[in-house]
Coordinates of C-alpha atoms in Angstrom, one line a residue:
M68 CA -39.3 38.1 18.5
G69 CA -43.3 38.2 17.3
M70 CA -45.7 35.5 18.9
G71 CA -47.0 32.6 17.1
V72 CA -50.3 31.9 16.6
G73 CA -50.3 29.5 19.3
G74 CA -48.7 31.4 21.8
P75 CA -49.6 32.6 25.4
R76 CA -52.7 34.8 24.2
R77 CA -54.6 32.1 22.1
S78 CA -53.8 29.5 25.4
A79 CA -55.9 32.2 27.2
Q80 CA -58.5 32.6 25.2
M81 CA -59.0 29.3 25.0
Q82 CA -59.0 29.0 28.9
S83 CA -61.5 31.5 28.8
L84 CA -63.7 29.7 26.6
S85 CA -63.1 26.7 28.4
D86 CA -64.3 28.1 32.0
D87 CA -67.3 29.5 30.1
I88 CA -68.6 26.4 29.3
Q89 CA -70.1 24.0 32.1
L90 CA -71.0 20.5 30.7
N91 CA -73.7 18.6 32.6
K92 CA -71.9 15.6 34.2
A93 CA -74.2 12.2 34.3
E94 CA -74.3 10.5 37.6
K95 CA -73.9 7.9 35.8
A96 CA -71.2 7.8 33.1
W97 CA -71.6 5.9 29.8
K98 CA -69.1 3.7 29.2
S99 CA -68.3 1.3 26.2
S100 CA -69.2 -2.0 26.4
T101 CA -67.4 -3.4 23.1
K102 CA -64.3 -5.2 23.5
K103 CA -61.0 -4.4 22.6
T104 CA -60.2 -5.5 19.1
R105 CA -56.8 -9.0 19.2
V106 CA -55.0 -6.3 17.7
E107 CA -55.8 -3.3 20.2
V108 CA -55.0 -6.1 22.9
E109 CA -51.6 -7.0 21.8
S110 CA -50.2 -3.3 21.0
E111 CA -50.7 -2.6 24.7
S112 CA -49.0 -5.9 25.7
D113 CA -45.2 -5.1 25.3
D114 CA -44.5 -8.8 25.7
S115 CA -47.3 -10.1 22.8
E116 CA -45.0 -11.4 19.7
H117 CA -46.9 -8.4 17.6
G118 CA -45.6 -6.0 20.6
K119 CA -42.1 -7.8 20.1
T120 CA -41.9 -7.5 16.7
Q121 CA -42.7 -3.9 16.6
E122 CA -40.7 -2.5 19.3
L123 CA -38.0 -4.5 17.6
F124 CA -39.0 -2.1 14.3
K125 CA -38.6 0.9 16.2
S126 CA -35.3 -0.2 18.3
V127 CA -34.1 -0.4 14.5
R128 CA -35.0 2.8 13.1
S129 CA -33.8 4.5 15.5
I130 CA -30.4 3.3 15.7
L131 CA -30.1 4.0 11.3
N132 CA -31.2 7.3 12.2
K133 CA -27.8 7.5 14.3
L134 CA -25.7 5.4 11.9
T135 CA -22.9 7.4 11.0
P136 CA -19.2 5.7 10.6
Q137 CA -18.1 7.6 14.0
K138 CA -20.6 5.4 15.6
F139 CA -20.9 2.3 13.8
Q140 CA -19.0 -0.1 16.3
Q141 CA -20.9 1.6 19.1
L142 CA -24.5 1.1 17.5
M143 CA -23.4 -2.2 15.7
K144 CA -23.1 -3.9 19.6
M145 CA -26.8 -2.6 20.0
V146 CA -28.1 -4.4 16.3
T147 CA -26.4 -7.6 17.7
N148 CA -27.7 -7.7 21.0
L149 CA -31.4 -7.6 18.9
T150 CA -34.2 -10.6 19.0
I151 CA -34.5 -10.8 15.6
D152 CA -35.4 -14.8 15.6
T153 CA -38.7 -14.5 13.1
E154 CA -38.8 -14.4 9.2
E155 CA -41.5 -11.5 9.7
R156 CA -38.7 -9.7 12.1
L157 CA -35.7 -10.4 9.6
K158 CA -37.6 -9.4 6.4
G159 CA -38.9 -6.0 8.7
V160 CA -35.3 -5.1 9.2
I161 CA -34.0 -5.9 5.8
E162 CA -36.8 -3.5 4.2
L163 CA -36.0 -0.8 7.3
T164 CA -31.9 -1.0 6.1
F165 CA -32.4 -1.0 2.7
E166 CA -34.9 1.9 2.3
K167 CA -32.6 3.9 4.5
A168 CA -29.6 2.9 1.9
I169 CA -30.8 3.8 -1.3
A170 CA -33.1 7.4 0.3
E171 CA -29.4 8.1 1.6
P172 CA -26.6 7.0 -1.7
N173 CA -24.2 9.0 0.3
F174 CA -24.2 6.7 3.5
S175 CA -24.2 4.0 1.8
V176 CA -20.8 2.0 2.6
V177 CA -21.9 2.6 6.0
Y178 CA -25.3 1.0 5.7
A179 CA -23.5 -1.9 3.2
N180 CA -20.8 -2.6 6.4
M181 CA -24.0 -3.1 8.4
C182 CA -25.5 -5.6 6.0
R183 CA -21.6 -7.4 5.9
C184 CA -22.2 -8.2 9.8
L185 CA -25.7 -9.1 9.5
M186 CA -24.9 -11.5 6.6
G187 CA -24.9 -14.4 8.5
L188 CA -27.8 -14.3 10.0
K189 CA -30.4 -16.7 9.7
V190 CA -33.9 -17.3 10.9
E191 CA -36.7 -20.4 9.8
T192 CA -39.5 -20.0 7.8
T193 CA -42.9 -19.2 8.4
D194 CA -44.9 -21.4 6.1
K195 CA -41.7 -24.5 6.1
P196 CA -40.5 -25.2 9.6
G197 CA -37.1 -26.2 9.6
V198 CA -35.9 -25.0 6.4
T199 CA -34.0 -21.9 7.2
V200 CA -33.7 -18.5 5.1
N201 CA -30.5 -16.0 5.8
F202 CA -30.2 -12.2 6.0
R203 CA -27.9 -12.3 2.5
K204 CA -30.6 -14.1 0.8
L205 CA -33.4 -11.8 1.4
L206 CA -31.1 -8.6 1.0
L207 CA -29.8 -9.5 -2.6
N208 CA -33.4 -10.6 -3.6
R209 CA -34.9 -7.3 -2.0
C210 CA -32.1 -5.6 -4.5
Q211 CA -33.0 -7.9 -7.9
K212 CA -36.7 -6.6 -6.7
E213 CA -36.1 -3.1 -6.5
Y214 CA -34.1 -3.8 -9.8
E215 CA -36.7 -5.4 -11.6
K216 CA -39.2 -2.7 -10.7
D217 CA -37.4 -0.6 -13.6
Q218 CA -39.1 -2.7 -15.8
V219 CA -43.1 -2.4 -14.2
D220 CA -42.3 1.4 -13.9
D221 CA -41.3 1.6 -17.4
K222 CA -45.0 0.4 -18.0
I223 CA -47.2 2.3 -16.0
F224 CA -45.2 5.3 -17.0
E225 CA -45.9 4.7 -21.0
R226 CA -49.8 4.2 -20.1
K227 CA -49.5 7.7 -18.3
Q228 CA -48.4 9.0 -20.3
K229 CA -51.0 7.7 -23.3
E230 CA -53.3 9.5 -20.2
L231 CA -51.3 13.0 -20.9
E232 CA -51.1 12.9 -24.5
A233 CA -54.9 12.5 -24.7
A234 CA -56.2 14.4 -21.8
T235 CA -58.2 17.8 -23.3
V236 CA -58.6 20.3 -20.6
P237 CA -55.5 22.1 -19.7
E238 CA -55.5 21.7 -16.1
E239 CA -55.8 17.8 -16.3
K240 CA -52.9 17.8 -19.0
Q241 CA -51.0 20.0 -16.5
R242 CA -52.2 18.1 -13.2
L243 CA -51.3 14.6 -14.7
T244 CA -47.9 15.9 -16.3
E245 CA -46.3 17.2 -12.8
Q246 CA -47.6 13.6 -11.2
L247 CA -45.9 11.9 -14.0
Q248 CA -42.9 13.8 -13.8
R249 CA -43.0 13.3 -9.9
E250 CA -43.3 9.4 -10.1
K251 CA -40.2 9.6 -12.6
D252 CA -38.0 12.1 -10.9
N253 CA -38.7 9.2 -7.3
A254 CA -37.9 5.8 -9.4
R255 CA -34.9 7.0 -10.7
R256 CA -33.4 8.5 -7.3
R257 CA -34.9 4.9 -6.1
S258 CA -33.0 3.2 -9.4
M259 CA -30.0 5.0 -8.8
G260 CA -29.7 4.5 -4.9
N261 CA -30.1 1.1 -4.8
M262 CA -27.7 0.5 -7.8
K263 CA -25.1 3.0 -5.9
F264 CA -25.9 0.3 -2.5
I265 CA -25.1 -2.7 -4.4
G266 CA -21.9 -1.4 -5.8
E267 CA -20.5 -1.3 -2.0
L268 CA -22.4 -4.9 -1.1
F269 CA -20.0 -6.0 -4.4
K270 CA -17.0 -4.5 -2.8
L271 CA -17.6 -6.4 0.4
K272 CA -18.0 -9.8 -1.9
M273 CA -21.8 -10.1 -0.5
L274 CA -22.5 -10.4 -4.1
T275 CA -21.2 -11.5 -8.0
E276 CA -19.9 -9.6 -10.9
V277 CA -22.8 -11.0 -13.1
I278 CA -25.0 -8.5 -11.1
M279 CA -22.4 -5.6 -11.2
H280 CA -22.6 -6.4 -15.2
D281 CA -26.0 -6.3 -15.6
C282 CA -26.1 -3.1 -13.8
I283 CA -23.3 -1.1 -15.7
V284 CA -25.1 -2.6 -18.7
K285 CA -28.6 -1.0 -17.6
L286 CA -27.0 2.2 -16.8
L287 CA -25.4 2.6 -20.4
K288 CA -28.7 1.5 -21.7
N289 CA -30.2 5.1 -22.1
H290 CA -27.9 8.5 -22.0
D291 CA -30.3 9.8 -18.8
E292 CA -26.8 12.3 -17.1
E293 CA -27.9 11.1 -13.7
F294 CA -27.5 7.3 -14.6
L295 CA -24.2 8.1 -16.4
E296 CA -23.4 10.1 -13.4
C297 CA -24.1 7.2 -11.5
L298 CA -22.2 4.9 -13.8
C299 CA -19.0 6.8 -13.4
R300 CA -19.7 7.1 -9.7
L301 CA -20.1 2.8 -9.9
L302 CA -16.6 2.2 -12.4
S303 CA -14.5 4.3 -10.3
T304 CA -14.8 1.9 -6.7
I305 CA -15.3 -1.4 -8.5
G306 CA -13.8 -1.4 -11.9
K307 CA -10.9 -2.1 -11.0
D308 CA -12.5 -5.4 -9.6
L309 CA -14.3 -6.4 -12.3
D310 CA -11.3 -5.6 -15.4
F311 CA -9.7 -9.2 -15.0
E312 CA -8.1 -10.9 -17.6
K313 CA -11.0 -12.8 -18.8
A314 CA -13.4 -9.9 -18.3
K315 CA -11.8 -7.7 -20.4
P316 CA -13.5 -8.1 -23.6
R317 CA -16.6 -7.0 -22.2
M318 CA -15.0 -4.1 -20.4
D319 CA -13.8 -2.7 -23.3
Q320 CA -17.7 -2.5 -25.0
Y321 CA -18.4 -0.7 -22.3
F322 CA -15.3 1.7 -22.7
N323 CA -15.5 1.9 -26.0
Q324 CA -19.6 3.1 -25.7
M325 CA -18.6 5.6 -23.1
E326 CA -15.8 6.9 -25.8
N327 CA -18.9 7.7 -28.1
I328 CA -20.9 9.2 -25.6
I329 CA -18.4 11.8 -25.0
K330 CA -17.5 12.4 -29.1
D331 CA -21.2 13.1 -29.7
K332 CA -21.3 15.8 -27.1
K333 CA -25.0 15.5 -26.4
T334 CA -24.8 15.3 -22.9
S335 CA -23.6 18.2 -20.8
S336 CA -19.6 19.1 -20.2
R337 CA -19.5 18.1 -16.7
I338 CA -20.7 14.4 -17.2
R339 CA -18.5 14.4 -20.1
F340 CA -15.5 14.8 -17.9
M341 CA -16.7 12.3 -14.9
L342 CA -16.3 9.9 -18.5
Q343 CA -13.7 10.9 -19.4
D344 CA -12.1 11.1 -15.7
V345 CA -12.6 7.6 -15.7
L346 CA -11.5 6.5 -19.1
D347 CA -8.2 8.1 -17.6
L348 CA -8.1 5.9 -14.1
R349 CA -8.2 2.3 -16.5
R350 CA -5.8 3.6 -18.6
S351 CA -4.1 4.4 -15.6
S352 CA -4.6 0.6 -14.0
W353 CA -7.4 2.1 -11.9
V354 CA -5.1 4.2 -9.6
P355 CA -6.4 6.9 -8.7
R356 CA -4.8 10.3 -8.7
R357 CA -6.1 10.9 -5.0
G358 CA -7.5 8.3 -2.5
E359 CA -11.2 8.3 -2.7
Q360 CA -13.6 10.6 0.0
G361 CA -16.3 8.7 1.8
P362 CA -18.0 10.2 4.8
K363 CA -15.5 11.5 7.2
T364 CA -15.9 10.9 11.3
I365 CA -15.9 14.0 13.3
E366 CA -12.5 13.3 14.4
Q367 CA -11.1 12.8 10.9
I368 CA -12.5 16.6 10.5
H369 CA -10.9 17.8 13.6
K370 CA -7.4 16.1 12.6
D371 CA -7.8 17.8 9.1
T372 CA -8.3 21.3 10.7
E373 CA -5.1 20.4 12.5
L374 CA -2.9 19.2 9.6
E375 CA -4.2 22.6 7.7
E376 CA -2.8 24.5 10.9
Q377 CA 0.4 22.9 10.9
R378 CA 1.1 23.4 7.2
E379 CA 0.1 27.0 7.5
Q380 CA 3.0 27.4 10.4
M381 CA 5.5 25.6 8.5
K382 CA 5.8 27.7 5.9
V383 CA 6.9 29.9 8.1
Q384 CA 8.7 28.4 10.8
H385 CA 12.5 26.7 10.2
A386 CA 12.7 22.8 9.8
F387 CA 15.1 21.8 12.0
I388 CA 16.2 18.2 11.3
S389 CA 19.0 16.1 12.8
K390 CA 21.1 14.2 9.9
P391 CA 20.5 10.8 9.9
S392 CA 23.8 8.3 10.4
G393 CA 24.6 7.2 7.4
G394 CA 23.4 9.5 5.1
H395 CA 22.7 13.4 4.5
G396 CA 20.3 15.6 6.6
G397 CA 19.6 19.0 5.2
R398 CA 22.5 19.2 3.3
N399 CA 26.4 17.9 2.0
D400 CA 27.7 19.7 4.3
G401 CA 30.6 18.1 4.9
G402 CA 29.8 16.0 8.4
R403 CA 28.6 19.0 10.2
N404 CA 25.5 18.6 11.8
D405 CA 23.9 21.8 13.1
G406 CA 20.2 20.9 13.4
G407 CA 19.7 20.6 9.9
R408 CA 20.0 24.0 9.1
N409 CA 21.7 25.4 6.0
D410 CA 22.9 28.7 4.4
G411 CA 19.9 29.8 3.2
G412 CA 18.2 30.4 6.5
G413 CA 16.4 26.9 7.3
R414 CA 15.3 25.9 3.9
G415 CA 16.6 22.3 4.2
G416 CA 14.2 20.9 5.9
R417 CA 11.8 18.4 4.8
W418 CA 8.2 18.5 5.7
G419 CA 6.0 17.4 2.7
R420 CA 6.1 18.7 -0.5
E421 CA 8.3 22.1 0.4
G422 CA 11.2 19.7 1.5
R423 CA 11.6 18.7 -2.2
D424 CA 11.1 21.8 -3.5
N425 CA 13.5 23.6 -1.7
Q426 CA 16.4 20.2 -1.9
G427 CA 18.7 21.1 -5.0
R428 CA 16.2 22.9 -6.9
G429 CA 13.8 19.3 -7.0
Q430 CA 16.3 16.7 -7.5
P431 CA 16.8 14.6 -4.7
P432 CA 20.2 13.7 -2.8
Q433 CA 21.5 10.6 -3.8
D434 CA 22.3 8.3 -0.2
E435 CA 19.5 7.3 2.2
G436 CA 19.2 10.6 3.5
W437 CA 15.9 10.9 0.9
N438 CA 14.4 8.2 2.3
T439 CA 13.4 10.0 5.8
V440 CA 10.0 10.4 7.4
P441 CA 10.0 13.3 9.9
I442 CA 8.7 11.4 12.9
S443 CA 8.9 15.2 15.0
K444 CA 9.7 18.9 14.0
N445 CA 13.2 18.0 14.9
R446 CA 14.1 14.5 14.1
P447 CA 13.3 12.2 11.4
I448 CA 13.6 8.5 10.6
D449 CA 15.4 6.4 8.3
T450 CA 12.9 3.8 6.9
S451 CA 15.6 2.1 4.9
R452 CA 18.0 1.9 8.0
L453 CA 15.2 0.5 10.0
S454 CA 13.6 -2.0 7.3
K455 CA 17.0 -3.6 8.0
I456 CA 17.2 -4.8 11.2
T457 CA 16.1 -9.3 9.6
K458 CA 16.0 -11.4 13.0
S459 CA 15.1 -8.4 15.4
H460 CA 11.7 -7.5 13.5
K461 CA 9.8 -8.8 16.7
K462 CA 12.0 -6.3 19.2
A463 CA 12.0 -3.4 16.3
G464 CA 7.8 -3.7 16.7
A465 CA 7.8 -3.7 20.2
M466 CA 10.0 -0.5 20.6
W467 CA 8.1 1.3 18.3
Q468 CA 5.3 0.5 20.0
E469 CA 6.5 1.4 23.5
G470 CA 8.0 4.8 21.8
G471 CA 4.1 5.8 20.9
L472 CA 5.0 6.6 17.5
R473 CA 2.0 6.0 14.8
W474 CA 3.0 6.5 11.6
R475 CA -0.6 8.5 10.7
D476 CA 0.9 11.6 12.6
F477 CA 3.7 12.0 11.1
L478 CA 2.8 11.4 6.9
A479 CA 0.7 14.2 5.4
E480 CA -3.2 12.8 5.3
D481 CA -3.0 12.0 2.2
V482 CA -0.7 9.0 2.4
D483 CA -2.2 5.6 2.4
V484 CA -0.1 4.6 5.6
N485 CA -0.8 0.5 4.6
K486 CA 1.0 1.5 1.7
F487 CA 3.6 3.3 2.7
V488 CA 4.8 0.5 5.4
T489 CA 4.7 -2.1 2.6
E490 CA 6.9 -0.1 0.3
K491 CA 9.0 0.7 3.0
K492 CA 8.7 -3.3 4.4
V493 CA 8.1 -2.0 7.3
E494 CA 4.8 -4.2 8.7
F495 CA 6.3 -4.8 11.5
T496 CA 5.4 -1.4 13.0
L497 CA 1.8 -1.5 11.3
G498 CA -0.3 -2.7 14.8
V499 CA -3.4 -1.5 15.6
E500 CA -3.4 2.0 17.3
S501 CA -6.2 3.7 19.2
E502 CA -7.3 7.2 19.6
D503 CA -4.9 7.4 22.6
G504 CA -1.7 6.1 20.5
Q505 CA -1.8 2.4 22.7
K506 CA -1.9 -0.8 21.0
E507 CA -5.2 -2.7 20.5
E508 CA -5.4 -6.2 20.4
L509 CA -6.5 -7.3 16.4
S510 CA -10.1 -8.1 16.1
S511 CA -11.3 -10.9 13.2
E512 CA -12.0 -8.4 10.5
E513 CA -8.4 -6.0 11.0
L514 CA -6.2 -9.1 11.1
S515 CA -8.2 -10.7 7.3
K516 CA -7.7 -7.0 6.6
Q517 CA -4.3 -6.8 7.1
I518 CA -3.3 -10.5 6.1
Q519 CA -4.8 -9.8 3.0
R520 CA -3.2 -7.0 1.9
L521 CA 0.1 -8.2 2.8
I522 CA -1.0 -11.4 0.2
Q523 CA -2.0 -8.8 -2.5
D524 CA 1.5 -7.2 -2.2
Q525 CA 2.5 -10.5 -2.5
A526 CA 4.7 -10.5 0.1
D527 CA 7.1 -13.6 1.2
D528 CA 6.8 -16.0 3.7
Q529 CA 9.2 -14.3 6.0
R530 CA 7.3 -10.9 5.8
L531 CA 4.4 -12.9 7.0
F532 CA 5.8 -14.1 9.6
D533 CA 7.9 -11.4 10.9
W534 CA 4.4 -9.2 10.7
I535 CA 2.6 -11.9 12.5
E536 CA 4.7 -12.3 15.4
A537 CA 5.2 -8.3 15.5
N538 CA 1.3 -8.0 15.7
L539 CA 0.3 -10.7 18.0
D540 CA 1.3 -11.9 21.0
E541 CA 1.8 -15.6 21.8
Q542 CA -1.6 -16.4 23.0
Q543 CA -3.3 -14.3 19.8
I544 CA -0.5 -16.7 17.5
S545 CA -2.3 -19.9 18.9
S546 CA -5.7 -18.7 18.3
N547 CA -8.8 -20.0 16.3
M548 CA -8.7 -16.6 14.6
L549 CA -5.5 -16.2 13.2
V550 CA -6.0 -19.8 11.7
R551 CA -9.0 -19.2 10.2
A552 CA -8.1 -15.3 9.2
L553 CA -5.2 -17.0 7.1
M554 CA -7.0 -20.2 5.5
T555 CA -9.8 -17.6 4.2
C556 CA -7.3 -15.2 2.9
I557 CA -4.8 -17.5 1.4
C558 CA -7.8 -19.8 0.0
Q559 CA -9.4 -16.7 -1.7
S560 CA -6.2 -15.4 -3.3
A561 CA -6.0 -18.7 -5.0
I562 CA -9.6 -18.5 -6.9
I563 CA -9.5 -18.1 -10.4
Y564 CA -13.4 -15.9 -10.9
E565 CA -14.7 -17.2 -13.7
N566 CA -17.3 -18.9 -15.3
P567 CA -16.8 -21.6 -12.9
N568 CA -14.7 -20.6 -10.9
K569 CA -11.6 -22.4 -10.5
L570 CA -8.3 -23.0 -8.2
D571 CA -4.7 -21.9 -9.3
A572 CA -3.2 -24.6 -7.4
A573 CA 0.2 -23.2 -7.6
K574 CA -0.8 -20.2 -5.0
I575 CA -1.8 -23.0 -2.5
K576 CA 1.5 -24.3 -3.1
K577 CA 3.5 -21.1 -2.3
R578 CA 2.0 -20.9 0.8
A579 CA 1.5 -24.7 2.1
K580 CA 4.4 -23.6 4.2
V581 CA 3.0 -20.4 6.2
L582 CA -0.6 -22.8 6.4
Q583 CA 1.3 -25.7 7.7
K584 CA 3.3 -23.6 10.3
Y585 CA 0.2 -22.1 11.5
L586 CA -2.0 -25.1 11.6
S587 CA -0.1 -26.9 13.9
D588 CA -2.1 -30.2 15.1
D589 CA -5.8 -31.2 13.5
K590 CA -8.3 -29.2 15.3
K591 CA -6.4 -26.6 13.5
E592 CA -6.6 -28.0 10.2
L593 CA -10.5 -28.3 11.3
Q594 CA -10.5 -24.5 12.1
A595 CA -8.9 -24.0 8.6
L596 CA -11.8 -26.5 6.9
Y597 CA -14.4 -24.6 8.8
A598 CA -13.2 -21.3 7.5
L599 CA -12.9 -22.6 4.0
Q600 CA -16.5 -24.2 4.4
A601 CA -17.7 -20.8 5.3
L602 CA -15.7 -19.0 2.5
M603 CA -17.8 -21.1 -0.2
V604 CA -20.9 -20.2 1.6
E605 CA -20.0 -16.1 0.8
L606 CA -19.5 -17.3 -2.8
E607 CA -22.8 -19.3 -2.8
Q608 CA -21.4 -22.6 -3.2
P609 CA -19.9 -22.5 -6.6
A610 CA -19.8 -26.5 -8.2
N611 CA -16.0 -28.5 -7.8
L612 CA -14.3 -25.7 -6.4
L613 CA -14.4 -27.0 -2.6
R614 CA -13.3 -30.3 -4.0
M615 CA -10.0 -28.2 -5.8
F616 CA -9.4 -26.7 -2.8
F617 CA -9.6 -30.3 -0.8
D618 CA -7.3 -32.1 -3.3
S619 CA -5.6 -29.3 -3.0
L620 CA -4.1 -28.8 0.2
Y621 CA -4.1 -32.8 0.8
D622 CA -1.7 -32.9 -2.0
E623 CA 0.3 -29.9 -0.4
D624 CA 0.3 -31.5 3.3
V625 CA -1.9 -28.9 4.6
I626 CA -4.9 -30.8 5.6
K627 CA -4.8 -34.6 6.6
E628 CA -6.9 -37.0 7.0
E629 CA -8.0 -36.7 10.4
A630 CA -9.1 -33.3 10.0
F631 CA -11.6 -34.1 6.8
Y632 CA -13.0 -37.2 8.8
K633 CA -13.8 -34.8 12.0
W634 CA -15.1 -31.9 9.3
E635 CA -17.1 -34.8 8.2
S636 CA -18.8 -36.0 10.7
S637 CA -18.3 -32.3 12.9
K638 CA -21.8 -31.8 14.2
D639 CA -20.8 -28.5 16.0
P640 CA -24.0 -26.4 15.7
A641 CA -22.0 -23.0 14.7
E642 CA -20.6 -24.3 11.5
Q643 CA -23.5 -26.5 10.0
Q644 CA -24.3 -23.4 7.2
G645 CA -23.5 -24.5 3.9
K646 CA -22.3 -28.0 5.6
G647 CA -25.1 -30.1 3.5
V648 CA -23.8 -28.8 0.5
A649 CA -20.2 -29.0 1.1
L650 CA -20.4 -32.5 2.0
K651 CA -22.2 -33.7 -1.4
S652 CA -19.5 -31.3 -3.3
V653 CA -17.0 -33.5 -1.8
T654 CA -18.4 -37.3 -1.4
A655 CA -16.0 -38.3 -4.2
F656 CA -13.1 -37.1 -3.0
L657 CA -13.7 -38.5 1.4
T658 CA -14.9 -41.7 -1.1
W659 CA -11.4 -42.1 -2.5
L660 CA -9.4 -41.0 0.9
R661 CA -11.1 -43.9 2.4
E662 CA -10.2 -46.3 -0.2
A663 CA -6.5 -45.1 -0.5
E664 CA -6.2 -45.2 3.3
D665 CA -7.9 -48.8 3.1
E666 CA -5.1 -50.1 0.0
D667 CA -2.6 -48.2 2.5
E668 CA -3.8 -50.8 5.7
S669 CA -3.8 -53.6 3.3
D670 CA 0.1 -53.3 1.5
N671 CA 1.7 -52.6 5.2
S672 CA -0.6 -56.0 6.5

């Protein structure tokens, strides 16, 4: 290997020179008498406020540089342990996170999730003591500032374009051309990174549909190919959430414009195909042909490799399966159970697609056997039989977990486990599993996710009860976490997202029994009201919506008078965010409640 300039030879030469040059040393060396500046002193002192702030930013940079899907939980614990207690520090953390998110749009999902975890963080403002500002508000302000910066950039680019056109010296003209192109490219990258990040924040319900419509209009305005590509990716991920009944006319306009762009053929065929894919996606009611591919963890890559090897092995080996009771196994052989082999040399197994192709020339047998899912190389499980087990769901779920069975080990990698168990009505088997197959205690986030999935699938009350009893122990069932998750998910499902937002009281009525079952006393009812208050904060306090919820919850006997009064007078410091605004919005309700109670007492007396 060749030696570089800074190798041993150069070092030896420098050493020789230093040996030859001997500086005269004064007996009393001169020392500067100048005092150190305040900034120098503070930067040397770890105990100073400035030093602590810089140390915080250094820690955040380090965490952001390491942030990946597989390290998310571990690093988020480190973030929550950081001291972010001043407006300067909070803004600094937001700026670092924001810049990282728009610079690395492929990882915007991870950065958005980090912001979701920090959403409730709030500090006192610097210039107005007693007034607080929160992470979410500052983050959205930063996104908006970047969004509006494009208009300023456009004016700057117009001015520089005129300077370019006025230049007469060729070298100067070339320099200005290259500079302007660099600045335009940088502005375009930032703009698209910002929009991708905004889309991910919207998916996490951190901002409203109005902002997303502004972004879509902007992306459609000029027919720049990068902007159109960003538009396609944005609509592919959030189009379903925007395309509700009231917004359909506006969405129709967008898609008409996209069709016109395709017809004009002024863009590349790649962009036209992307636009067409989004049009097809909408026509199929936003059901993708395959799941969206995000950044994979190292574990997922290893798992994919293993599955690929297994598929290759399966192509050359016999698929031995046993015949499930009540249905046919590998084929209709008059009741003989010989391990599932048939006369065709072991081609009767149902392993993913091959089973369907080799079973009766693609025609599924008319029995329960077609509804089986292989749980090992030689045993199937009949989900139709499993789902017929009513009063013993909890026991069946426990047996499933005790047996170390995991759906993700038995289904093809592109199958959505949640969707599968919902369709088969076997949610009671679906707990949270760790990598070694052991069931873990559900986190608040995971619990909410599972309940929301069941509600969106319009599961009846019994299915909800079955899932809760099968996946939570007695302590968890009686916990505040379950109450808050149920209240949040049910109330979210009852909101009609219009301008202004409204309440579908029928959905509260439909789920009243579920809430009544787990809101077993006024303490639980108070927790439910806290959850509703937090939801209003998340939605930016829609006018009159909380009052509508209070009316409906009271009418359906979900929340009683005592709990409303406890909520009104509560001073719990952990539950004060948005409390003042919430109280003002329901003043009339609380007044009416007291008057109604007074009338009842006077009637009884």
